[in-house]
GROMACS .gro file of C-alpha atoms in nm:
model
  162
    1UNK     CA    1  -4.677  -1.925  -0.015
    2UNK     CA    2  -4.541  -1.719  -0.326
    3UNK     CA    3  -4.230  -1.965  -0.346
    4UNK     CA    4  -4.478  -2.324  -0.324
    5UNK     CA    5  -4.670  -2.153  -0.584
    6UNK     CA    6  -4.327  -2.112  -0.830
    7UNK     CA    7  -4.310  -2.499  -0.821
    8UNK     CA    8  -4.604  -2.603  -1.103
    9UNK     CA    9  -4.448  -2.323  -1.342
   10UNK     CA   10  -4.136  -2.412  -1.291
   11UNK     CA   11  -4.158  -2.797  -1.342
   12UNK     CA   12  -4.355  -2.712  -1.615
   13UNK     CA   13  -4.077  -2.570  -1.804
   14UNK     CA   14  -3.873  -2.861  -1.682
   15UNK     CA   15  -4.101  -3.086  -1.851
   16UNK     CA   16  -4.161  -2.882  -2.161
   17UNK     CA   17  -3.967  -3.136  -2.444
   18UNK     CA   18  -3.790  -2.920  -2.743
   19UNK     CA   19  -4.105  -3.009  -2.925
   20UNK     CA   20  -4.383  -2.855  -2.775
   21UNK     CA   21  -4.088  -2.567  -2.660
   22UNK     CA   22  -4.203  -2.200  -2.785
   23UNK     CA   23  -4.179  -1.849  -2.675
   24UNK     CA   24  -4.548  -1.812  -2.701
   25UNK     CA   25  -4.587  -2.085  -2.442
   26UNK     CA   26  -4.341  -2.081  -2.229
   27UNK     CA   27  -4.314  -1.673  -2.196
   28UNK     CA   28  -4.640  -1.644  -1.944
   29UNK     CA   29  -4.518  -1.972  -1.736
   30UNK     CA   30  -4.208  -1.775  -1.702
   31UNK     CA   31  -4.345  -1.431  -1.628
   32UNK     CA   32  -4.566  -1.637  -1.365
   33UNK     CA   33  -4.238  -1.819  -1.257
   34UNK     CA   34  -4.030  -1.485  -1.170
   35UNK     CA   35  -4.272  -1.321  -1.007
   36UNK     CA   36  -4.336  -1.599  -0.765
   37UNK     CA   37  -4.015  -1.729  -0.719
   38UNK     CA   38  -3.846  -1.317  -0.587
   39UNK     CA   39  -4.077  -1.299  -0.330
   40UNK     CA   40  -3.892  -1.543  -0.076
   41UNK     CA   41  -3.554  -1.318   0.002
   42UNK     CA   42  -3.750  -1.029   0.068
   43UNK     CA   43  -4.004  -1.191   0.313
   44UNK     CA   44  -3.706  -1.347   0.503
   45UNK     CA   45  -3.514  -1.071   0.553
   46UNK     CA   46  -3.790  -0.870   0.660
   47UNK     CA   47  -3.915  -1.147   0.956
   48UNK     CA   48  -3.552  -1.168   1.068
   49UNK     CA   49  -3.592  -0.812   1.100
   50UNK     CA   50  -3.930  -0.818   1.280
   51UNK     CA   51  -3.844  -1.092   1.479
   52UNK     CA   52  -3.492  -1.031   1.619
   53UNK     CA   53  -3.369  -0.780   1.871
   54UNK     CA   54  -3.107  -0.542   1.723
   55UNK     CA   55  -2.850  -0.637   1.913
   56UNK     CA   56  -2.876  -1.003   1.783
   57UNK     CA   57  -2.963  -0.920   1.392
   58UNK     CA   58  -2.634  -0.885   1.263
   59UNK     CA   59  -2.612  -1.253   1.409
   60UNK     CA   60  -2.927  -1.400   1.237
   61UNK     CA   61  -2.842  -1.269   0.922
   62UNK     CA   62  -2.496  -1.388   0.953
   63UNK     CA   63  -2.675  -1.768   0.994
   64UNK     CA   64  -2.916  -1.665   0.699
   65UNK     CA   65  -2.612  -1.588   0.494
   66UNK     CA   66  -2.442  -1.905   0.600
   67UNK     CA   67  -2.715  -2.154   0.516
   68UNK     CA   68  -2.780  -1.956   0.177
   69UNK     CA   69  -2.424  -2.029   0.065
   70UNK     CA   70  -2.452  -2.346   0.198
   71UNK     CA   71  -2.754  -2.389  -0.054
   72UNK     CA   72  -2.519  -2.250  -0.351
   73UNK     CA   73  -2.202  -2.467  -0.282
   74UNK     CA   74  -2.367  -2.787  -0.224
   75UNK     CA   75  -2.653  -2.790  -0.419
   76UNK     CA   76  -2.446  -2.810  -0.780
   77UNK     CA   77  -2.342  -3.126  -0.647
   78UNK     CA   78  -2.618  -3.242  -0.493
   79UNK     CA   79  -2.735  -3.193  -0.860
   80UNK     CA   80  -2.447  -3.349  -1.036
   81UNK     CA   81  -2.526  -3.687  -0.843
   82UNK     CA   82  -2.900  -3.644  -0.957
   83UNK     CA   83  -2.832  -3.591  -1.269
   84UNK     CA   84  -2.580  -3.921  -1.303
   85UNK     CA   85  -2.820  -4.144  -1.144
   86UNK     CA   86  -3.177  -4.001  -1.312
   87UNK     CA   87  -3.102  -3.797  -1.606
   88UNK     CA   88  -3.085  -3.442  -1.646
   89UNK     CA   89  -3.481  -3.359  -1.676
   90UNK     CA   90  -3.609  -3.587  -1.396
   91UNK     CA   91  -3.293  -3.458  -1.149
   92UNK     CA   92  -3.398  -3.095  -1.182
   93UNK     CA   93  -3.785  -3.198  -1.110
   94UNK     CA   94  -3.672  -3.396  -0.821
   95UNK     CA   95  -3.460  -3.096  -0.675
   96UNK     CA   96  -3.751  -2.850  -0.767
   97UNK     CA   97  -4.035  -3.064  -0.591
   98UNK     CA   98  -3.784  -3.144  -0.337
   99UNK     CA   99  -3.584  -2.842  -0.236
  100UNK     CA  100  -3.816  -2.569  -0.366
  101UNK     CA  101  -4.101  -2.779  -0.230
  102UNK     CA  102  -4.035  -2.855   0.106
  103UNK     CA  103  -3.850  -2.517   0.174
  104UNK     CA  104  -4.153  -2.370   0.039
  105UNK     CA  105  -4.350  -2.550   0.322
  106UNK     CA  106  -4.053  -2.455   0.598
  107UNK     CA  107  -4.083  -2.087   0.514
  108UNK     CA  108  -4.461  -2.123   0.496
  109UNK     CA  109  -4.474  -2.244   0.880
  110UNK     CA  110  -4.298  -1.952   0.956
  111UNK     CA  111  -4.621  -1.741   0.937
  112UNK     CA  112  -4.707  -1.990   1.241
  113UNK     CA  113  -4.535  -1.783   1.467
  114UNK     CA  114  -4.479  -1.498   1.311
  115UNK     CA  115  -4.707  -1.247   1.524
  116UNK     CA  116  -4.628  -1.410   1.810
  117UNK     CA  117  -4.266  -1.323   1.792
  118UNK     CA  118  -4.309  -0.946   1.676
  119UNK     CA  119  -4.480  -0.897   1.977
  120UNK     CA  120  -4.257  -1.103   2.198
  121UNK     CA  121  -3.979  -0.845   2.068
  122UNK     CA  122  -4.218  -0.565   2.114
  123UNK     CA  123  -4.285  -0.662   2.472
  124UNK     CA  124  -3.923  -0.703   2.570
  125UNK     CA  125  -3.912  -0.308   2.527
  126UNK     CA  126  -3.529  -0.345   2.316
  127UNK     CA  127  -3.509  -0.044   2.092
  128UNK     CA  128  -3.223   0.090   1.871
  129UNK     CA  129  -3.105   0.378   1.915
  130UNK     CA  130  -3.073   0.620   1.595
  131UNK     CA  131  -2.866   0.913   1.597
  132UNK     CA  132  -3.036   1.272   1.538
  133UNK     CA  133  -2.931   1.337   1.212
  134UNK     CA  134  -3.080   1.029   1.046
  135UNK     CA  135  -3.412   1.164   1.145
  136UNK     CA  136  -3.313   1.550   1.077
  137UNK     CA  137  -3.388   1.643   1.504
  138UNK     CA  138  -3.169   1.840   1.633
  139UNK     CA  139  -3.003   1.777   2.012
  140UNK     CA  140  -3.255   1.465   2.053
  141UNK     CA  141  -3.188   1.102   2.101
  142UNK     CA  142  -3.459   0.879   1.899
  143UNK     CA  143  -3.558   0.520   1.966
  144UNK     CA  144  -3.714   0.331   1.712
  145UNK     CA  145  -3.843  -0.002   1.789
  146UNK     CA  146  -3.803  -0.258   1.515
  147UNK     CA  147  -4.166  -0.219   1.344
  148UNK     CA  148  -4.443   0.030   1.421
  149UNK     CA  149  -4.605   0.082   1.721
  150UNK     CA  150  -5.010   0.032   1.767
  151UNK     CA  151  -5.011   0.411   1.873
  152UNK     CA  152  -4.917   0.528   1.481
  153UNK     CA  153  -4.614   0.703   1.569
  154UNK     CA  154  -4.397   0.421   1.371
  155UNK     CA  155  -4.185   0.360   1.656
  156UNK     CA  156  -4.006   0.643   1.775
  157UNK     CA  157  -3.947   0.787   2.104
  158UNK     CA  158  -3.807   1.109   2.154
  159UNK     CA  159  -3.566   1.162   2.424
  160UNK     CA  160  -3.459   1.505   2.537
  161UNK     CA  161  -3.044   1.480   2.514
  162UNK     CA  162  -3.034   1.774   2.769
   0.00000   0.00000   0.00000
């Protein structure tokens, strides 16, 4: 939701002609802008992490990774061609309402399913194991499931290694 919110401030400085352009003005819209527009990384990466057994993660960020770059090396010229056929201005508001916009509304659908599929991976009982010294036991194998447990004890299952 954060990242369809960024769209209004952002076209907004899009539109803003050199004219009506100030720091007074334009300052807050930012402000607004970067706050809104950060959140999006962080909430992915943390329902691929939710969502996706351990021994699959490394996978599903791989394909997060992939289609990220994929954003940065063909967007400039997805650009480029925007820019030669509407003008500079109108190109980036197209891309904005466009890109930001309906990937806004992708990621948005994601909270859809999201609970479902934490508790899909809950129910499939997959845990990682952690070795001893990450969590300071000594002689004991821990398994920590990928987000808390309803019990409160955040996961973790201790094993005697004996």
């Amino acid at each position: 939701i954060a990242e369809l919110l960024s769209v209004p401030p952002l076209v907004v400085i899009l539109t803003t002609t050199k004219a009506d352009a100030s720091f007074e003005k334009l300052a807050p819209v930012a402000v607004v802008l970067g706050l809104l527009a950060t959140q999006t990384g962080p909430i992915v990466r943390a329902c691929l992490t939710n969502t996706t057994a351990p021994r699959a993660r490394a996978s599903a960020f791989a394909v997060f990774a992939l289609f990220d770059d994929l954003g940065k090396g063909f967007g400039p010229v997805v650009i480029a061609r925007l820019v030669r056929a509407y003008g500079r201005r109108r190109a980036f508001v197209i891309a904005t309402i466009f890109g930001w916009g309906v990937g806004s509304l992708v990621n948005a659908a994601i909270t859809l399913t999201l609970e479902a599929d934490e508790r899909r991976l809950r129910s499939t009982n997959e845990f990682e194991l952690v070795p001893t010294e990450t969590l300071g036991g000594a002689e004991q194998l821990h398994r920590r499931s990928p987000s808390h447990s309803p019990d409160g004890d955040a996961g973790l299952i201790y094993l005697d290694a004996t």
